[in-house]
Coordinates of C-alpha atoms in Angstrom, one line a residue:
Chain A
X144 CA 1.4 -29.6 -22.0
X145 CA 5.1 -30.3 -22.5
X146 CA 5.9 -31.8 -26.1
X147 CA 8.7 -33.0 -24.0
X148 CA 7.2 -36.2 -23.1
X149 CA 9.1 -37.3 -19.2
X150 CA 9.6 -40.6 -17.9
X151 CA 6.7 -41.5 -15.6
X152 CA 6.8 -39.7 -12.4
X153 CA 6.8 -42.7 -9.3
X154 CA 4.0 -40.5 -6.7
X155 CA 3.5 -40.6 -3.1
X156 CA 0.1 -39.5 -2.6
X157 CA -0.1 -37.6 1.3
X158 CA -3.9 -37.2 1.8
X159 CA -6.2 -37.9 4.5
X160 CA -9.5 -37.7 2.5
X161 CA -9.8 -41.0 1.0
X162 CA -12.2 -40.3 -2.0
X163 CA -8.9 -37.5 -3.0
X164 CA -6.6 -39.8 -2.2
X165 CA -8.2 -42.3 -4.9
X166 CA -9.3 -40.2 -7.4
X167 CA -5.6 -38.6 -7.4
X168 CA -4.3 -42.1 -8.1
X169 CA -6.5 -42.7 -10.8
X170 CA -5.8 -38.8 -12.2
X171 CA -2.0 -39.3 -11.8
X172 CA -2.2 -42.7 -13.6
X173 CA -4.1 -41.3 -16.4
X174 CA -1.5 -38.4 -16.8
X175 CA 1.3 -41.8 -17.3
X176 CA 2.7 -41.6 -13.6
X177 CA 2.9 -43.7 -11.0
X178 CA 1.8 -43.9 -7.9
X179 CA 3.9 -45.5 -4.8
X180 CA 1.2 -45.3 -2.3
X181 CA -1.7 -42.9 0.0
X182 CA -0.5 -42.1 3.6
X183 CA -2.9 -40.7 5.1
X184 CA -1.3 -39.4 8.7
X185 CA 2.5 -37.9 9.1
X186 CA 4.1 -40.8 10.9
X187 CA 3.1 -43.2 7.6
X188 CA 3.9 -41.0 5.4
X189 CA 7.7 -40.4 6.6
X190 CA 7.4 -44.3 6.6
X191 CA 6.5 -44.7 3.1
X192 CA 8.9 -42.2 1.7
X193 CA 11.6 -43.2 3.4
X194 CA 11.2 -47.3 2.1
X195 CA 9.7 -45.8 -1.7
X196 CA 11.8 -42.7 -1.8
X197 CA 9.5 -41.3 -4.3
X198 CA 10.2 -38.7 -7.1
X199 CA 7.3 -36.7 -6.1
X200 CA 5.4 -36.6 -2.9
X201 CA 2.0 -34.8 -3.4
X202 CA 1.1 -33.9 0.3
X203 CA -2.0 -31.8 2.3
X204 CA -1.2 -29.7 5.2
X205 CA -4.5 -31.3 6.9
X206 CA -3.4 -34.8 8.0
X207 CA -5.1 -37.5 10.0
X208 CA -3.2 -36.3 13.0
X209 CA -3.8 -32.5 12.7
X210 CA -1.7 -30.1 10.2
X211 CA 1.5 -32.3 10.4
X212 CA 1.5 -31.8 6.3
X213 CA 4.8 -29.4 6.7
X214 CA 6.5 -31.6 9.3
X215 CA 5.7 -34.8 6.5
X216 CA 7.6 -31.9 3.5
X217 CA 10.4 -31.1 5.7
X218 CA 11.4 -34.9 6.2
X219 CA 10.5 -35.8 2.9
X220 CA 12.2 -33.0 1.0
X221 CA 15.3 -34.0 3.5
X222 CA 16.0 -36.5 0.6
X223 CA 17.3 -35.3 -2.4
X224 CA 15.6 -37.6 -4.7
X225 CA 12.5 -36.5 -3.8
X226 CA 10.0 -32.8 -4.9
X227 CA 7.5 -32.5 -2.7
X228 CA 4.4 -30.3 -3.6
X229 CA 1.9 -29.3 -1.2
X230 CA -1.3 -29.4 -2.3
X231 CA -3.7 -28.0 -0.1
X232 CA -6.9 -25.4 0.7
X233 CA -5.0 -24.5 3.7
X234 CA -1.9 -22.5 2.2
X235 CA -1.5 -20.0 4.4
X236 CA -0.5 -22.5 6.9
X237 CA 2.7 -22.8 4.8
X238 CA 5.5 -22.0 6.2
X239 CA 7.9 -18.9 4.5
X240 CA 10.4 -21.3 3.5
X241 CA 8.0 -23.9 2.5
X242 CA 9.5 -26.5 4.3
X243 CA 11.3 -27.7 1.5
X244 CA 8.6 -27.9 -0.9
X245 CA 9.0 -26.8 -4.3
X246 CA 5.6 -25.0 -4.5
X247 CA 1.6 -25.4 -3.9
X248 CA -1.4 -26.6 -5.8
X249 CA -4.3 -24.9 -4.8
X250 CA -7.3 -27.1 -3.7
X251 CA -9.7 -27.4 -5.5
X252 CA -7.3 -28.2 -8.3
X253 CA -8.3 -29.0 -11.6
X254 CA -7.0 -31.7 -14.0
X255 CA -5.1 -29.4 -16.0
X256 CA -3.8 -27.9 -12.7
X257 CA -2.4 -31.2 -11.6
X258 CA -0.9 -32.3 -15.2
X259 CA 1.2 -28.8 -15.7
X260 CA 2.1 -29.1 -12.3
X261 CA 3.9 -32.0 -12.6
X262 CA 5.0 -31.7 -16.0
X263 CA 6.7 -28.7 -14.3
X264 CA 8.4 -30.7 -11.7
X265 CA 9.6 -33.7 -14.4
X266 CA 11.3 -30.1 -16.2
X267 CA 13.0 -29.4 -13.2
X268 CA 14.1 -32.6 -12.0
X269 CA 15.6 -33.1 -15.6
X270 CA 17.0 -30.2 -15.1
X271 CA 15.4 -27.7 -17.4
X272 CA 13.9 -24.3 -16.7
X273 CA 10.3 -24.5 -17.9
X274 CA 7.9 -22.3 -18.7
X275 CA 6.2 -20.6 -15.5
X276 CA 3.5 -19.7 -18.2
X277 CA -0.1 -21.1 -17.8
X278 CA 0.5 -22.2 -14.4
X279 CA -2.1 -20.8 -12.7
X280 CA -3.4 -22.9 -9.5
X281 CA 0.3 -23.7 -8.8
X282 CA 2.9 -21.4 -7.2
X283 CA 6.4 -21.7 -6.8
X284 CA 8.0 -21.3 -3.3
X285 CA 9.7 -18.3 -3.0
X286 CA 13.1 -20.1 -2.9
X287 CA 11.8 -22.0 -6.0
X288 CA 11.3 -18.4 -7.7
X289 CA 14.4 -17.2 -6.7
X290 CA 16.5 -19.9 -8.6
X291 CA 14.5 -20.0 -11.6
X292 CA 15.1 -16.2 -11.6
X293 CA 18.7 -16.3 -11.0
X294 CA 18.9 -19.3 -14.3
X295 CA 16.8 -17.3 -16.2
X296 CA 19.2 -13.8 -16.0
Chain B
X73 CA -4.3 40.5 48.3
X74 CA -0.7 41.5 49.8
X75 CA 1.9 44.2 49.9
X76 CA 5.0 43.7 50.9
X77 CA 7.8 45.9 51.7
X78 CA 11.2 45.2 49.9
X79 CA 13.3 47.8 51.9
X80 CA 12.2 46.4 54.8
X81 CA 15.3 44.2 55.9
X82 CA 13.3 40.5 55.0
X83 CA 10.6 42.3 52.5
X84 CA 7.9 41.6 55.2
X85 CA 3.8 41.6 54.8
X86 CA 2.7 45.2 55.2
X87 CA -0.6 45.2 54.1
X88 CA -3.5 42.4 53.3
X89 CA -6.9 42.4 52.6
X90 CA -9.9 40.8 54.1
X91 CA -10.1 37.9 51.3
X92 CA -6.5 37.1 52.2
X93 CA -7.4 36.8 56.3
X94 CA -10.1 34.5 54.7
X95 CA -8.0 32.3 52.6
X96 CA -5.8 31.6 55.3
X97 CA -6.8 32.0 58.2
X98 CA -4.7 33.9 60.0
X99 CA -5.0 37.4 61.7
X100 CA -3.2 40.5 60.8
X101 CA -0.8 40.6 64.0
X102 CA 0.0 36.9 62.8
X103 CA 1.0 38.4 59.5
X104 CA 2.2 41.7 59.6
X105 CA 6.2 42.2 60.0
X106 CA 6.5 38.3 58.5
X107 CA 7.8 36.9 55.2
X108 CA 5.3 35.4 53.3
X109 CA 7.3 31.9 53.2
X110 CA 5.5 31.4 57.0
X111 CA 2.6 29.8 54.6
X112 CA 5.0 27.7 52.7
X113 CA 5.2 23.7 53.4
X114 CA 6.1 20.1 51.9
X115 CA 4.4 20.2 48.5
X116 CA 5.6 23.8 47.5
X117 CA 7.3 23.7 44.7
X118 CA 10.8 25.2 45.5
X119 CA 11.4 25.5 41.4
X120 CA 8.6 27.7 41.1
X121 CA 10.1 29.9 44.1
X122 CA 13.4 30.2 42.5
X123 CA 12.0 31.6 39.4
X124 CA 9.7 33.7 41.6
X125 CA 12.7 35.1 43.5
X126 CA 14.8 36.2 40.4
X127 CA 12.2 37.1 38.2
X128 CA 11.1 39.6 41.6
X129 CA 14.7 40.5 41.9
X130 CA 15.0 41.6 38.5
X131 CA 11.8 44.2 39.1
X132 CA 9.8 41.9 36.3
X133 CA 5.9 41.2 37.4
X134 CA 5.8 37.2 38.3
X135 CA 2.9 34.8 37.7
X136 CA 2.6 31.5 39.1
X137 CA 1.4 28.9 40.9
X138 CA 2.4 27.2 43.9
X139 CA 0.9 25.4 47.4
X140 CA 0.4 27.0 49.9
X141 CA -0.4 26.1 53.8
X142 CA -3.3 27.7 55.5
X143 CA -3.2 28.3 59.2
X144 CA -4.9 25.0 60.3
X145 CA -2.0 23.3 57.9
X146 CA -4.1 22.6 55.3
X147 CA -2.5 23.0 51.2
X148 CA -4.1 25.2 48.4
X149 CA -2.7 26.1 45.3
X150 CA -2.0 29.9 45.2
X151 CA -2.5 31.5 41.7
X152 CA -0.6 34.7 42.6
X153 CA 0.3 37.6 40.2
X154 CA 3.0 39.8 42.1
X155 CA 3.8 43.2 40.6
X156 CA 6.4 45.5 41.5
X157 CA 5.2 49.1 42.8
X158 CA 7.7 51.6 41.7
X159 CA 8.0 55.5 43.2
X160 CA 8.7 58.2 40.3
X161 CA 12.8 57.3 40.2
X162 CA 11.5 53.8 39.0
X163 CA 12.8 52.3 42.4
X164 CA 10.8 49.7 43.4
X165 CA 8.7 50.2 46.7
X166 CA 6.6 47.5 47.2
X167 CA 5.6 44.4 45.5
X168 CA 1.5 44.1 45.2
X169 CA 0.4 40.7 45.0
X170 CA -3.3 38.9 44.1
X171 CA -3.7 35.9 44.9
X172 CA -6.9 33.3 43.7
X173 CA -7.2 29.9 45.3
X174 CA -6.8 27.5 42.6
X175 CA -7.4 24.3 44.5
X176 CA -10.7 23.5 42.5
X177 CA -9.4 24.5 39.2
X178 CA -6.2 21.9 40.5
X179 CA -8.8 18.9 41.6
X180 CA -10.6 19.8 38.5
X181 CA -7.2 19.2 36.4
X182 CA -6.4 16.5 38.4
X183 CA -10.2 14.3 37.9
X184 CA -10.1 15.0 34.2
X185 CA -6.7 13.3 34.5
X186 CA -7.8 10.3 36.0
X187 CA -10.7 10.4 33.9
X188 CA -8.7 10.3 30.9
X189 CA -6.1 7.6 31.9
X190 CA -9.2 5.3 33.1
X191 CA -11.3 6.1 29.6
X192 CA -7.9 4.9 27.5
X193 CA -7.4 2.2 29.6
X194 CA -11.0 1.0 29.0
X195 CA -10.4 2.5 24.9
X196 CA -7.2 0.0 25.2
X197 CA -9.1 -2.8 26.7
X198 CA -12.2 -2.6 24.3
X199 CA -9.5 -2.8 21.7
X200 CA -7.5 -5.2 22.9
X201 CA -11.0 -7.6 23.2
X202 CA -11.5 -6.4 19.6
X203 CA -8.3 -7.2 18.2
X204 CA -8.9 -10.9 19.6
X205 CA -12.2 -10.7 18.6
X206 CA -11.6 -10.2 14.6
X207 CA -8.6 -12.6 15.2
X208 CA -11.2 -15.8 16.4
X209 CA -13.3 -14.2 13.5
X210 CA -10.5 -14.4 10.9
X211 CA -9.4 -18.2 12.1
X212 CA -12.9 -19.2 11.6
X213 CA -13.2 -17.3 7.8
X214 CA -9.9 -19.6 6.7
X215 CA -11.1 -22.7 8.5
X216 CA -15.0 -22.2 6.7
X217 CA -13.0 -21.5 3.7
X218 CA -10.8 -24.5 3.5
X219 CA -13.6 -26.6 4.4
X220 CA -15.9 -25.0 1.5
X221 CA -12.7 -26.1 -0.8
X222 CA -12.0 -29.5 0.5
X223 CA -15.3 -30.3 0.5
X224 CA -15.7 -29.7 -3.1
X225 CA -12.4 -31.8 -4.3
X226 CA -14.2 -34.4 -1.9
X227 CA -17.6 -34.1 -4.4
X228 CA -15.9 -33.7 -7.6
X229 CA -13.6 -37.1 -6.4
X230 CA -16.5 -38.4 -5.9
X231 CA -18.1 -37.9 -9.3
X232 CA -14.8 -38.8 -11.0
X233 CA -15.0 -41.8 -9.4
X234 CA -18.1 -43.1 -10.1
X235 CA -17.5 -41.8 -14.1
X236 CA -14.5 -43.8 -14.0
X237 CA -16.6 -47.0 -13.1
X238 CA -19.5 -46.2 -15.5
X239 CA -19.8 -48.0 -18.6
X240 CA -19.2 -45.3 -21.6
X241 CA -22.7 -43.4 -22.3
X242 CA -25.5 -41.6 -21.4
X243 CA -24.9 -42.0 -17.4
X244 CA -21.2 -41.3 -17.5
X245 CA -21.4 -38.7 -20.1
X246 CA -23.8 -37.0 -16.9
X247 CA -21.3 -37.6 -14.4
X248 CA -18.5 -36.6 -16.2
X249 CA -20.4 -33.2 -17.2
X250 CA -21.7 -32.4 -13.6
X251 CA -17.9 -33.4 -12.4
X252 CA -16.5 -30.4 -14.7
X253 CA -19.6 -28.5 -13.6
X254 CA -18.6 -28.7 -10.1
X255 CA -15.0 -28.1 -11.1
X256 CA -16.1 -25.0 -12.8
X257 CA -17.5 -24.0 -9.1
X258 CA -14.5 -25.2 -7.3
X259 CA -12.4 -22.3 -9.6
X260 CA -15.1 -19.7 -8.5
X261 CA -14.2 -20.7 -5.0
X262 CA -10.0 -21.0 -5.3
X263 CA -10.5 -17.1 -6.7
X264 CA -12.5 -15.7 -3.7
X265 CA -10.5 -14.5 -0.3
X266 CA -7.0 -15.1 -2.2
X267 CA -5.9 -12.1 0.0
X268 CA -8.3 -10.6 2.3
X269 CA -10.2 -9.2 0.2
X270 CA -13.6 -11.3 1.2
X271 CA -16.3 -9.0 -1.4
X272 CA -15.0 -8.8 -4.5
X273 CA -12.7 -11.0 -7.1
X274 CA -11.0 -10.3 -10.4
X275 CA -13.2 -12.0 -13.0
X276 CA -10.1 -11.5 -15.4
X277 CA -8.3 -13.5 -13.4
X278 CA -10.9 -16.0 -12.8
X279 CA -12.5 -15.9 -16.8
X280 CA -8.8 -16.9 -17.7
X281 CA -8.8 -19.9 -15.4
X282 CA -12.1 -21.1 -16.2
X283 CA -11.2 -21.1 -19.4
X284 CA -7.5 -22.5 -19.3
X285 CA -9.2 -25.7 -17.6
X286 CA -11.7 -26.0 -20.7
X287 CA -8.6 -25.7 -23.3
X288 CA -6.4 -28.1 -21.5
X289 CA -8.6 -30.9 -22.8
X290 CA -8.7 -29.3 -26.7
X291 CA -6.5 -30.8 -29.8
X292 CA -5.1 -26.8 -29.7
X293 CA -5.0 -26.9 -33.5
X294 CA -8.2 -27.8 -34.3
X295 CA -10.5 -25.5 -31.9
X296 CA -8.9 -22.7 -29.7
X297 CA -10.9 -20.7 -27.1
X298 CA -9.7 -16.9 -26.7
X299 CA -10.7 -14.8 -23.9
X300 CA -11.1 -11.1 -24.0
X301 CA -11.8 -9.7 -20.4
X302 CA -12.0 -6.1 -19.5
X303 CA -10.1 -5.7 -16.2
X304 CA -13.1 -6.2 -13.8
X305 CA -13.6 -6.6 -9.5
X306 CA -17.1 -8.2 -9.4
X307 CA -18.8 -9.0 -6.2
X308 CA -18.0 -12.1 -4.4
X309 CA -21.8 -13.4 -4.6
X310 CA -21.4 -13.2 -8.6
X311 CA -18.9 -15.9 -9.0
X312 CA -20.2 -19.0 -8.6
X313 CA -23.0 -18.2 -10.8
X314 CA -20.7 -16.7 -13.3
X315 CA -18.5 -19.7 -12.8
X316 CA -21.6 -22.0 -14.1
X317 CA -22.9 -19.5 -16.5
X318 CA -19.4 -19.4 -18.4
X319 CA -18.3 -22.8 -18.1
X320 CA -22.0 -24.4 -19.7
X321 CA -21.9 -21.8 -23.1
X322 CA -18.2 -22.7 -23.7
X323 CA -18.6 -26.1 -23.1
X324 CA -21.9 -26.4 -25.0
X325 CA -20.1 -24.6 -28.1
X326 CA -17.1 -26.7 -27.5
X327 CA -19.6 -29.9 -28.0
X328 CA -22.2 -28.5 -30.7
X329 CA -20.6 -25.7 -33.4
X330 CA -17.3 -28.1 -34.5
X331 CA -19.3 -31.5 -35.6
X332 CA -17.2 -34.2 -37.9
X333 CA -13.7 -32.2 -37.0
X334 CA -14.5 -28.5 -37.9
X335 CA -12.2 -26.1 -37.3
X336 CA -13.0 -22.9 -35.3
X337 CA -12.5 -20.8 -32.7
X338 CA -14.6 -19.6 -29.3
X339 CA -13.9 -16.1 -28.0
X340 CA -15.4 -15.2 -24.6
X341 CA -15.1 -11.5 -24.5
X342 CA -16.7 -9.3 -21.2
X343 CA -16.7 -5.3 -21.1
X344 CA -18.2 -2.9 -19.4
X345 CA -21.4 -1.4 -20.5
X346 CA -23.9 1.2 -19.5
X347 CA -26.4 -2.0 -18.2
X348 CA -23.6 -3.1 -16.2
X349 CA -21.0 -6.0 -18.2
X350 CA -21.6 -7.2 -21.7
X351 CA -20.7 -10.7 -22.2
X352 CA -20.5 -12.5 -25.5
X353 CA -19.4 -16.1 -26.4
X354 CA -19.2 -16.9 -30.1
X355 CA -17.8 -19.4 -31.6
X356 CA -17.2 -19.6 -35.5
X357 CA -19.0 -23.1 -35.9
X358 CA -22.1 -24.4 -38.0
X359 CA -24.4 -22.1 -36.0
X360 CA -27.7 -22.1 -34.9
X361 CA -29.9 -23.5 -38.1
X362 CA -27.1 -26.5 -37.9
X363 CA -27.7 -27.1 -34.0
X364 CA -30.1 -25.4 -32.5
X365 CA -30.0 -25.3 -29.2
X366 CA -32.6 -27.7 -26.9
X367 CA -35.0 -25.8 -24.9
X368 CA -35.7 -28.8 -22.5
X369 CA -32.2 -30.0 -22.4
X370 CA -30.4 -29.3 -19.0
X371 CA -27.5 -27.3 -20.0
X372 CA -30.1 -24.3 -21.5
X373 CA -31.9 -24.6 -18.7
X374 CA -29.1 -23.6 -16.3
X375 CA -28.0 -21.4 -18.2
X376 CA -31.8 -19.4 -18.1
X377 CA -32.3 -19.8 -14.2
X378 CA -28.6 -18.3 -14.0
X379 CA -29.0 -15.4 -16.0
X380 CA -32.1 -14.6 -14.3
X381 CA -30.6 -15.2 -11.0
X382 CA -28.0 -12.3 -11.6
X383 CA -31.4 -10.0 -12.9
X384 CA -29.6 -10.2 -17.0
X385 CA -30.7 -10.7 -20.1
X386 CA -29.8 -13.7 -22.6
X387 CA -29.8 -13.3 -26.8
X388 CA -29.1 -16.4 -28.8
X389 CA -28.4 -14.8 -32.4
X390 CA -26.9 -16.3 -35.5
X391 CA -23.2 -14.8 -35.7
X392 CA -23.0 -15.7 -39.7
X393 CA -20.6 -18.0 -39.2
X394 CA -21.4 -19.7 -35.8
X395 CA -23.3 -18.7 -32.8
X396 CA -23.3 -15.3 -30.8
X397 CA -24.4 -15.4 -27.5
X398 CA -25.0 -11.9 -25.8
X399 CA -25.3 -11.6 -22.1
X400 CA -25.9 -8.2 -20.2
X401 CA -25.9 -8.2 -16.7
X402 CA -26.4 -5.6 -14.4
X403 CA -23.7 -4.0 -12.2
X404 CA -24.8 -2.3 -9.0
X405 CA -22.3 0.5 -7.6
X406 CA -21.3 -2.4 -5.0
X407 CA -21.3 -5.1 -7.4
X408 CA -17.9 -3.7 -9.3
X409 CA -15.3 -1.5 -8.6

């Protein structure tokens, strides 16, 4: 964990399993961030980011309305004020540019996962080039990779 | 067989045999005084004949093969070999030809042709059905696979949640512990398949991970948990077990060896050894006379039924400080690479 303590991270939870959806909320609100709201199909969650235009937008390939998750990143990460993370079992149906996204957390994640995962993103966003180290369970984009190699060098 | 006469203006047919009458079917007044290009016809190759005709001019001996037309205008395929005859001046004074009807030996050639095309075309199609075969078969791997994961975030949610709405104690302490539990399996699981590989997975990889999760939770300066794990491919079937077996003797030493703010560390260390993979968690704690462990208490009972499950063996000894724990399990030639 970051000694670097960020300003609460406002979270747009895309999930269509409601039990994850919840639990998340409650995970993301014992980690000090805040949640905006759950969307659980594509068209909602455009909806919601686009009136919440959240700092991070959390979001699974598998959707209520089939494996619109990449459509939902590609919109979302349209905006510049908002990192969106996938976070799915499904990552091979990322595409190679990753629609956006700035990485993936593997399903199942753990608690740990989730909290370095997002500490990595509040690095970023304040723009910082954090430590890649102990981030196991989330990987970068490629794109994402290539910029943090290029400040890095 | 044939001789023909060179000097003779348009090197006519002097001579044939019986066989030749036969293979034709003409007569020797039909033949005799004519050029044998009477038998020649639509499908005779004239590229053969060309070579034929300088090759013969040159005084060289000529093999080939080309069709030929019988008397009732019906093709074979003449194997001749045509040799020049030469008088002691080395003039040449005849040509003596053989011929051998190769028209089987050609239909032969031909069938196995066919044959061959119609065999790779059913090679390409039994492929090709193959091919899309393994593809459904592949789709339906991922799909059982990202099922297998969602499902267990779905269960371990579900456990979270309840904890969350537990009063603190006895009840939520269980949830809470069969949540991690369950989160333990759920890293088995996110390690198996990561790229095709559907038998084995890196326990270093995985031993690290497990781990990484317990340690996230720690106050880092007062206990610390080290791994040391010999590069290892185990079989798939191992992990979950492994996954269970790990997580319970960390955590338990996590919960029993540091009472009233001890300091101390846990090392999980795994090698290879002649009984298959050695694999020792100690922790420098108050040790066994201080805690000894529970028989009848849940977590040293899973962790018995799981070492027997993967056919090892399980020593509890006193580490002077803290506890060793010494697991051997065996390795068959599948079971690591």
């Amino acid at each position: 964990m970051s000694d670097l303590r960020e300003a609460p991270l406002r979270i747009l939870v895309v999930e269509d399993e409601v039990l994850i959806a919840l639990e998340l909320e409650c995970l993301l609100e014992d980690l000090g961030h805040v949640s905006v709201g759950v969307a659980g199909s594509s068209t909602e969650a455009i909806a919601l980011g686009h009136r919440t235009a959240p700092d991070v937008a959390l979001v699974d390939i598998h959707l209520i309305d089939g494996p619109t998750g990449v459509e939902v990143a590609r919109q979302l990460s349209r905006d510049p004020r908002t990192t969106v993370v996938f976070m799915t079992a499904n990552a091979k149906r990322i595409p190679p540019d990753f629609a956006g996204a700035l990485g993936v957390i593997a399903k199942p994640y753990s608690e740990r996962v989730v909290a370095s995962a997002l500490d990595y993103v509040a690095q970023c966003r304040a723009g910082r080039t954090p430590s890649t180290e102990g981030l196991d369970g989330f990987s970068l984009a490629p794109s994402a990779q290539a910029a943090l190699a290029d400040r890095v060098q | 067989m044939v001789v023909t006469d060179p000097r003779g203006g348009d090197n006519p047919i002097v001579w044939v045999n019986g066989a030749f009458l036969a293979l034709t079917g003409y007569s020797r007044d039909e033949l005799y005084g004519r050029n044998c290009r009477l038998l020649q016809g639509p499908l005779t190759d004239a590229a053969v004949l060309q070579t034929m005709r300088e090759t013969l001019a040159a005084g060289q001996p000529f093999e080939g093969e080309v069709f030929n037309y019988r008397k009732d205008g019906t093709p074979f395929l003449n194997g001749m070999t045509i040799n020049p005859v030469r008088d002691a001046a080395g003039k040449v004074l005849f040509f003596f030809s053989a011929q051998a009807d190769m028209t089987d030996k050609y239909r032969l050639e031909t069938a196995m042709r066919h044959a061959n095309d119609a065999l790779e075309r059913q090679v390409g199609q039994r492929t090709a059905d193959l091919q899309s075969a393994l593809e459904q078969k592949t789709a339906l791997l991922h799909e059982v696979d990202h099922r297998v994961k969602n499902n267990l975030q779905v269960i371990s949610s579900l456990m979270l949640l309840k904890a969350r709405r537990t009063p603190a104690g006895e009840a939520r302490e269980a949830l809470q512990s069969m949540a991690d539990r369950i989160g333990a399996l759920s890293t088995a699981h996110r390690m198996l398949y990561p790229e095709g590989d559907v038998t084995c997975f890196d326990f270093k990889e995985f031993t690290d991970d497990l781990i990484a999760d317990l340690a996230a939770g720690l106050d880092g300066d007062r206990t610390r948990i080290e791994t040391e794990i010999e590069a290892l491919a185990l079989s798939a079937a191992m992990a979950a077990p492994l996954a269970l077996l790990i997580h319970e003797l960390a955590t338990n030493a996590l919960r029993h060896a540091f009472p009233e703010e001890r300091r101390g560390r846990i090392v999980v260390e795994a090698k290879r050894c002649e009984a298959g993979m050695r694999l020792v968690i100690e922790d420098d704690g108050v040790g066994l006379k201080a805690a000894p462990p529970n028989p009848a208490g849940f977590g040293h009972t899973l962790v018995e039924m799981v070492v027997r499950q993967l056919r090892g063996t399980l020593d509890w000894s006193d580490a002077g400080p803290g506890t060793r724990i010494v697991i051997t399990i065996p390795l068959s030639a599948a079971g690591a690479s």
